[in-house]
C-alpha positions as YAML, in Angstrom:
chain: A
units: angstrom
residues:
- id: 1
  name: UNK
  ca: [37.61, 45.46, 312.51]
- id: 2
  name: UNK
  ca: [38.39, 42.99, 315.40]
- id: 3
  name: UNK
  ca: [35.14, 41.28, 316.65]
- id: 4
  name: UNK
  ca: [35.16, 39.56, 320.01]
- id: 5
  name: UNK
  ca: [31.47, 38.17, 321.23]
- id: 6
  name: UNK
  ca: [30.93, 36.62, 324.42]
- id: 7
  name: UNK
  ca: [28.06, 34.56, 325.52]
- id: 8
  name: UNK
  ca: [26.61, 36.65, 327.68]
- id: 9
  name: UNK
  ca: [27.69, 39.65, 329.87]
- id: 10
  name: UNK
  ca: [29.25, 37.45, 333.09]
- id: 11
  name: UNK
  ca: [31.52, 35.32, 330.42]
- id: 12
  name: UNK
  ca: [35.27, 35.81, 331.11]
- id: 13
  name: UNK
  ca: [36.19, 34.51, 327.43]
- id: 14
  name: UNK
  ca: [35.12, 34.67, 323.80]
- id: 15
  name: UNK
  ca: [35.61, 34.26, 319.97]
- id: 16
  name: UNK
  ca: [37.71, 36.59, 317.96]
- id: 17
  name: UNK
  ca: [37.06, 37.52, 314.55]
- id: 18
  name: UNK
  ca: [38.31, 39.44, 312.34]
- id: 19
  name: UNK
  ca: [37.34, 41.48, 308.99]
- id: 20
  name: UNK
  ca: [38.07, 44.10, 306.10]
- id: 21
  name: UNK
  ca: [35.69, 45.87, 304.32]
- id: 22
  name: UNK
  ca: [35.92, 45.27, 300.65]
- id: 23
  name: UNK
  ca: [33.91, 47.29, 297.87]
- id: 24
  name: UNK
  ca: [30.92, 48.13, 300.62]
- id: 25
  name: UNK
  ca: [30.82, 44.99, 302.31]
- id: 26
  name: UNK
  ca: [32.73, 43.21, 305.88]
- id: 27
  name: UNK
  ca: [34.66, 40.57, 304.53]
- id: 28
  name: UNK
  ca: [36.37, 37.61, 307.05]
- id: 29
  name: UNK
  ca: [39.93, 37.57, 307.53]
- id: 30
  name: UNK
  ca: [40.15, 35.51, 310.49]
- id: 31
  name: UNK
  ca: [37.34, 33.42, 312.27]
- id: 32
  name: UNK
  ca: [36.66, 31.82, 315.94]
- id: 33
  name: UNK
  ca: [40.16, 32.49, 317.57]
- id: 34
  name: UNK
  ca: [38.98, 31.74, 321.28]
- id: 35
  name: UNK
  ca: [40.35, 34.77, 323.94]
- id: 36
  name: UNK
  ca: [39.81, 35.71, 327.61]
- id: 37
  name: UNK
  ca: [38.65, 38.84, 329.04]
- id: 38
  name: UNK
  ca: [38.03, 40.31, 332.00]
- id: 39
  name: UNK
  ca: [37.04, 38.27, 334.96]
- id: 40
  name: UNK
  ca: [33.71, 39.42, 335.76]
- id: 41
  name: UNK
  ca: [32.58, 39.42, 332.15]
- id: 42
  name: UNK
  ca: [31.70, 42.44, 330.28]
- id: 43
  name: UNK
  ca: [30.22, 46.04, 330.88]
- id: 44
  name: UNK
  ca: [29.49, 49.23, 328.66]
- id: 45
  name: UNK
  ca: [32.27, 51.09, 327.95]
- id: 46
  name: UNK
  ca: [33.05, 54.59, 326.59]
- id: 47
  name: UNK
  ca: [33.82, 54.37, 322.92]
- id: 48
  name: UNK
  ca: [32.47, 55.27, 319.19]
- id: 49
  name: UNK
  ca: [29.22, 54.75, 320.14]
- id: 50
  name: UNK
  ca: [25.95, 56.82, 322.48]
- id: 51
  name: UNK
  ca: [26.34, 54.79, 326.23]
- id: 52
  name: UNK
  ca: [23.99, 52.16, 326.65]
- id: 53
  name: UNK
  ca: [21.73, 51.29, 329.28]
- id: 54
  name: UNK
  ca: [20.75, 47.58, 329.06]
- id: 55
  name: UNK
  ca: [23.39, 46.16, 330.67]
- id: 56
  name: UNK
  ca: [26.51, 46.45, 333.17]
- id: 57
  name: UNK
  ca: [28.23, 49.77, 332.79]
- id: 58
  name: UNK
  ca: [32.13, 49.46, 333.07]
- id: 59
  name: UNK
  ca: [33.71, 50.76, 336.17]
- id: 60
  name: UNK
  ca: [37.30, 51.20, 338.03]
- id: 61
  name: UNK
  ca: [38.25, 48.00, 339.43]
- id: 62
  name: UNK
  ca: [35.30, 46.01, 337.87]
- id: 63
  name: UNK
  ca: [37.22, 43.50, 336.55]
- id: 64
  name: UNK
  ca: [34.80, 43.97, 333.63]
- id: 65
  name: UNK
  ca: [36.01, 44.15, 330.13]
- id: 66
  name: UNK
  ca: [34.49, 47.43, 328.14]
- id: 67
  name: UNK
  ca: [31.70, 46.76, 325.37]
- id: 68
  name: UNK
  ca: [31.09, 48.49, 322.68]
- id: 69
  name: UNK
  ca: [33.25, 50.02, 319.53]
- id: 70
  name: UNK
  ca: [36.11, 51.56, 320.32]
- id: 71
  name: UNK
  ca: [39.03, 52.87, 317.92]
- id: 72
  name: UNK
  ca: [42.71, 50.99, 318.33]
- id: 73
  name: UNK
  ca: [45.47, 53.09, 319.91]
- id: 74
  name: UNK
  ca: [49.49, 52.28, 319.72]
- id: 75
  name: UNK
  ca: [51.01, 48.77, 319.50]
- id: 76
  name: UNK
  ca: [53.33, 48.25, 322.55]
- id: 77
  name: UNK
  ca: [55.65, 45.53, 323.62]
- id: 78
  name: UNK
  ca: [58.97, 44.30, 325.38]
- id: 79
  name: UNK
  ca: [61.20, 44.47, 322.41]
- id: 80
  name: UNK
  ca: [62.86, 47.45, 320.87]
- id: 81
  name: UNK
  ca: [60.81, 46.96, 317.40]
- id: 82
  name: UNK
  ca: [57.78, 44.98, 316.24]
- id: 83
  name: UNK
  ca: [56.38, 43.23, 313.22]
- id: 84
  name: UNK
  ca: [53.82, 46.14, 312.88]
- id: 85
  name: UNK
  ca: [52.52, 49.44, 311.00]
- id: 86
  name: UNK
  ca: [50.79, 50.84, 313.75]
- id: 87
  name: UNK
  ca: [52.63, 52.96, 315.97]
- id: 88
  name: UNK
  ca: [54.90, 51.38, 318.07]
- id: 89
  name: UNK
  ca: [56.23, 52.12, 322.07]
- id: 90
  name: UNK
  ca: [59.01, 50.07, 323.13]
- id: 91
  name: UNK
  ca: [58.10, 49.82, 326.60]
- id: 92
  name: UNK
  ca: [60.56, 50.54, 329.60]
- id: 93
  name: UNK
  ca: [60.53, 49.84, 333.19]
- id: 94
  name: UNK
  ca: [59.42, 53.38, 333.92]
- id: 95
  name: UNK
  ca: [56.58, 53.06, 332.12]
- id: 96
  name: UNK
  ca: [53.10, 52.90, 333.65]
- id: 97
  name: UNK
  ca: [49.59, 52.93, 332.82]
- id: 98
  name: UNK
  ca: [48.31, 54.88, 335.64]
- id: 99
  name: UNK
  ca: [44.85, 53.76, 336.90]
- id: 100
  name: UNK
  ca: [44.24, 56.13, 339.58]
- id: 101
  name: UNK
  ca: [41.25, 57.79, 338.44]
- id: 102
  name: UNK
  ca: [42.21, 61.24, 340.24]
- id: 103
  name: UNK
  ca: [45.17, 61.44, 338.80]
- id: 104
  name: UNK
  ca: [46.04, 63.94, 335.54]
- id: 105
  name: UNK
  ca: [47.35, 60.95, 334.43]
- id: 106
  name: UNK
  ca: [44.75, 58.68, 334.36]
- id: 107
  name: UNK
  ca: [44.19, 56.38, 331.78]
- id: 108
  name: UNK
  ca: [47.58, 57.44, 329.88]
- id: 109
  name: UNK
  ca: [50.57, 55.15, 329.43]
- id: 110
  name: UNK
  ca: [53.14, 57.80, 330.85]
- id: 111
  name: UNK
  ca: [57.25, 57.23, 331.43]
- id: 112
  name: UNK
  ca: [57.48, 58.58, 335.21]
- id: 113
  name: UNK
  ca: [60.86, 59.90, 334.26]
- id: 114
  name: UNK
  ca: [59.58, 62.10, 332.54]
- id: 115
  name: UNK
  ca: [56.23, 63.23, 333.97]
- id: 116
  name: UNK
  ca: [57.48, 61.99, 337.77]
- id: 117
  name: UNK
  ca: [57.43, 59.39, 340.21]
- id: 118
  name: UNK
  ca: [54.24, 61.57, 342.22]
- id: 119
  name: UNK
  ca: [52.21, 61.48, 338.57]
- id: 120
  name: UNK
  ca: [52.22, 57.46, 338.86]
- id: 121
  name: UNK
  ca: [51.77, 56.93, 342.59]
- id: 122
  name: UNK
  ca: [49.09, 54.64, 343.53]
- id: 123
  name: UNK
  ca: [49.46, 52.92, 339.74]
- id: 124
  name: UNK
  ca: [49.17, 49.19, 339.85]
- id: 125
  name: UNK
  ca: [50.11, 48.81, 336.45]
- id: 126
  name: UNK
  ca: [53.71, 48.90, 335.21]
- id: 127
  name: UNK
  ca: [53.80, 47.65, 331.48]
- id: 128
  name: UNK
  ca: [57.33, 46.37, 331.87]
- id: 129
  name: UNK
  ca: [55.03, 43.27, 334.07]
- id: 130
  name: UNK
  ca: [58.24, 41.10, 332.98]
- id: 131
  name: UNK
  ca: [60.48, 43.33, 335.48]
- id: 132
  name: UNK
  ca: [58.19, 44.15, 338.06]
- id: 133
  name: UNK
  ca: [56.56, 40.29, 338.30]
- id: 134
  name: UNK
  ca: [58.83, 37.62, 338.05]
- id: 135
  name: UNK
  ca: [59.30, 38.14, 334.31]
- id: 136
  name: UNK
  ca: [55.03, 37.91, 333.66]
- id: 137
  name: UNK
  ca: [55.30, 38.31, 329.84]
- id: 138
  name: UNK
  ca: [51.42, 39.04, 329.41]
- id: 139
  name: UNK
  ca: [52.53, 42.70, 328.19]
- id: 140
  name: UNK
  ca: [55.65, 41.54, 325.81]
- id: 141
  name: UNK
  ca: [53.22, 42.25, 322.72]
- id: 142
  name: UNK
  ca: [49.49, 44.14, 322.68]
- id: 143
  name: UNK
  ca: [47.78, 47.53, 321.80]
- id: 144
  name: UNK
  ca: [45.48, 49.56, 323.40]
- id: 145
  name: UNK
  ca: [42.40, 49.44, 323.12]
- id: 146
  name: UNK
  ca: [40.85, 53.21, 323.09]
- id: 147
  name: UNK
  ca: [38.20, 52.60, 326.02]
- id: 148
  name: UNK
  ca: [37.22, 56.06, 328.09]
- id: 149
  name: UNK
  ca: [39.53, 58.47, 325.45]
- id: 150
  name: UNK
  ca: [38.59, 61.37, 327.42]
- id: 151
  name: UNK
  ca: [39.58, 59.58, 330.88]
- id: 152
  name: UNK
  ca: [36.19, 60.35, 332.30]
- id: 153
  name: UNK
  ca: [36.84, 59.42, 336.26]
- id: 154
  name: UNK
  ca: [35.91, 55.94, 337.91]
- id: 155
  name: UNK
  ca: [35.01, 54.93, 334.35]
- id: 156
  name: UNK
  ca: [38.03, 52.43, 333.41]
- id: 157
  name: UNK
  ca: [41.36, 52.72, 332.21]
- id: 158
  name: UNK
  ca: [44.43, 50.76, 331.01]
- id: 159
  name: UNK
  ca: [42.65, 48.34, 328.77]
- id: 160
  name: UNK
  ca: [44.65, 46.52, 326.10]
- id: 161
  name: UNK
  ca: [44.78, 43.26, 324.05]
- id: 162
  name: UNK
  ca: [47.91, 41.52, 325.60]
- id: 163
  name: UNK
  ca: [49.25, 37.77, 325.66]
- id: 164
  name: UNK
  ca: [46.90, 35.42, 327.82]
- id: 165
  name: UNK
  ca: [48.61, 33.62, 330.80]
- id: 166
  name: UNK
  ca: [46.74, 30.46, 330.13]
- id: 167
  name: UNK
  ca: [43.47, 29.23, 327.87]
- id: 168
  name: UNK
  ca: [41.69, 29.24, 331.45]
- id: 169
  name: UNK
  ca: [43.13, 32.80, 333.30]
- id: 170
  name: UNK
  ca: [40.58, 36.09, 332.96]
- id: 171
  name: UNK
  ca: [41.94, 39.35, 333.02]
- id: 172
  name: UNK
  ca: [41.51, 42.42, 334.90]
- id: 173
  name: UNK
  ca: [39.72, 43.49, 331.85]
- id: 174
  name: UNK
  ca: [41.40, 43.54, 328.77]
- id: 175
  name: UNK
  ca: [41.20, 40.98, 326.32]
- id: 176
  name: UNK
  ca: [44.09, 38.38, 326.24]
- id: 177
  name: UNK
  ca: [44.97, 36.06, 323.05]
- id: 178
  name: UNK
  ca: [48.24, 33.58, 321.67]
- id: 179
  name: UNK
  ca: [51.17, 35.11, 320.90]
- id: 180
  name: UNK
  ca: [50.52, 33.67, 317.77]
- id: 181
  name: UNK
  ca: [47.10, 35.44, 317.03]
- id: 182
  name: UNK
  ca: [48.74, 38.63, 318.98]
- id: 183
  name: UNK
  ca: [51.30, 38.45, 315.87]
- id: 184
  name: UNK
  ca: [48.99, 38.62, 313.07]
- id: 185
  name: UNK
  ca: [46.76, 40.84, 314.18]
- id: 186
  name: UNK
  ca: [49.95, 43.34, 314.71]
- id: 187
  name: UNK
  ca: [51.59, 42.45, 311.06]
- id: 188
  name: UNK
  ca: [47.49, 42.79, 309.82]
- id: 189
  name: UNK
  ca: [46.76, 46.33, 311.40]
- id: 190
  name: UNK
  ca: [47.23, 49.37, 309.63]
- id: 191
  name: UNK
  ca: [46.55, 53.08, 310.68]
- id: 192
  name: UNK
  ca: [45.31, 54.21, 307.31]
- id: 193
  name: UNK
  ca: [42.79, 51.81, 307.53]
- id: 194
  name: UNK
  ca: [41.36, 53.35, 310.94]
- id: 195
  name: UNK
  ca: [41.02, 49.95, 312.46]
- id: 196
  name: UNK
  ca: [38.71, 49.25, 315.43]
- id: 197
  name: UNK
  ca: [38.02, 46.68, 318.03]
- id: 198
  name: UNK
  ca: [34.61, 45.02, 319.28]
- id: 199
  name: UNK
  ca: [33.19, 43.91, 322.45]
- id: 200
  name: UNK
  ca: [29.78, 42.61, 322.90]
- id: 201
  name: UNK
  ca: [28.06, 39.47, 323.97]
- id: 202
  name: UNK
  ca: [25.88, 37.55, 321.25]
- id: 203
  name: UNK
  ca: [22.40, 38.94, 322.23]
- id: 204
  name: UNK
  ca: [23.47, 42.58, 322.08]
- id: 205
  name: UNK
  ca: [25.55, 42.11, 318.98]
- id: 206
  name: UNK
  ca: [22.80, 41.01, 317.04]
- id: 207
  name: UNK
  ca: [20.35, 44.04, 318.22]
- id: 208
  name: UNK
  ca: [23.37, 46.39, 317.59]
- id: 209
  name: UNK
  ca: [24.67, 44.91, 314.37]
- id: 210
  name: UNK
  ca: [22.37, 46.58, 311.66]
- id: 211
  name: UNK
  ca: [22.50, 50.13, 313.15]
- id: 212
  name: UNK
  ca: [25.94, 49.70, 313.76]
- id: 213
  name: UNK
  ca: [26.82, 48.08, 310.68]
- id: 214
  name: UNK
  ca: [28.55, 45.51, 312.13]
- id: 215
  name: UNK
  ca: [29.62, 42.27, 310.09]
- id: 216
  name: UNK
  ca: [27.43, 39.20, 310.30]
- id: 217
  name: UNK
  ca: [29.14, 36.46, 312.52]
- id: 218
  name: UNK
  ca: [27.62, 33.32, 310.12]
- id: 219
  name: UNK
  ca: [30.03, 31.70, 308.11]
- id: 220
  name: UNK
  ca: [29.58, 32.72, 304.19]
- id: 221
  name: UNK
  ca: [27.64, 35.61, 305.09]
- id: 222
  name: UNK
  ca: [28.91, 39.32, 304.55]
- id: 223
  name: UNK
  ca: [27.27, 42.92, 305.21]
...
């Protein structure tokens, strides 16, 4: 499980954590990596878990990173290979993540030489972002992070864990990290393990985290 908590719901960055459970109980692996995330904060997303109410509710174009539980797709990245078990797409300049909501598409990494140039018009999101913008290598490692699954329109789409620009730059909503933390959470992940990635702020991570079973946050302590 990757953890990322927030201070509140308009805070564009966090702490990363991460864990593995061991013989019943969340273990640390790796604690208080700081990130960024989306520029306007935080807002439910579609994930693992029943929608909530009690706060923002992510949206296209929100600039709002997704919160809640949601299960960890494909690793993808600039180079032909990676240092990582999950699945793997080398990414190529065809390749889009198309964010038009009334698109067949939508929310779907797609190759539009294969499905066509008319499936990814209107995209703003090539993943090649190193070809298409001045060599922007915020996509050359990441994975996707499985917000909206069932591309339910208007609701979000295209949201990864990529490289960060800066300590200081937000995102559109994704959450952004080091290349060196990006590394070892790639070489760390494992399908078999079904891993899955976090969102919250503190105050709703502590009301969620016993019905969720989510790990406690305080150093020394495990669940």
């Amino acid at each position: 499980m990757i953890v990322v908590t927030t201070a509140d719901w308009n805070a564009d960055h966090g702490v990363l954590h991460t864990f593995e459970r061991e013989h019943g109980h969340w273990q640390m692996v790796k604690s208080a990596t700081p990130v960024t995330i989306g520029k306007n904060g935080a807002g439910w997303g579609l994930g693992l878990h029943a929608p909530q109410s009690n706060g923002p509710v992510k949206r296209e174009g929100d600039n709002r990173s997704p919160a809640g539980v949601f299960r960890i797709g494909e690793a993808f990245g600039y180079a032909a290979h990676a240092d990582t078990a999950m699945p793997y797409r080398a990414l190529s300049a065809s390749d889009w993540c198309v964010d038009v909501s009334t698109s067949p598409q939508y929310n779907r990494i797609v190759d539009a030489k294969v499905v066509g140039t008319a499936a990814v018009k209107g995209a703003s999101e090539p993943m090649r972002r190193d070809l298409h913008f001045d060599g922007d290598q915020r996509y050359r490692q990441g994975f996707v992070i499985e917000h909206n699954p069932d591309a339910k329109p208007q609701a979000g789409s295209c949201i990864f864990a990529h490289l960060w620009k800066s300590p200081t730059a937000a995102t559109a909503g994704c959450t952004a990290m080091t290349p060196a933390v990006m590394q070892s959470l790639l070489a760390w992940l494992k399908p078999q393990d079904h891993p899955v990635f976090v969102l919250l702020p503190q105050a709703e991570y502590q009301r969620l985290r016993s019905s969720w079973q989510l790990p406690a946050l305080a150093a020394g302590e495990a669940r």
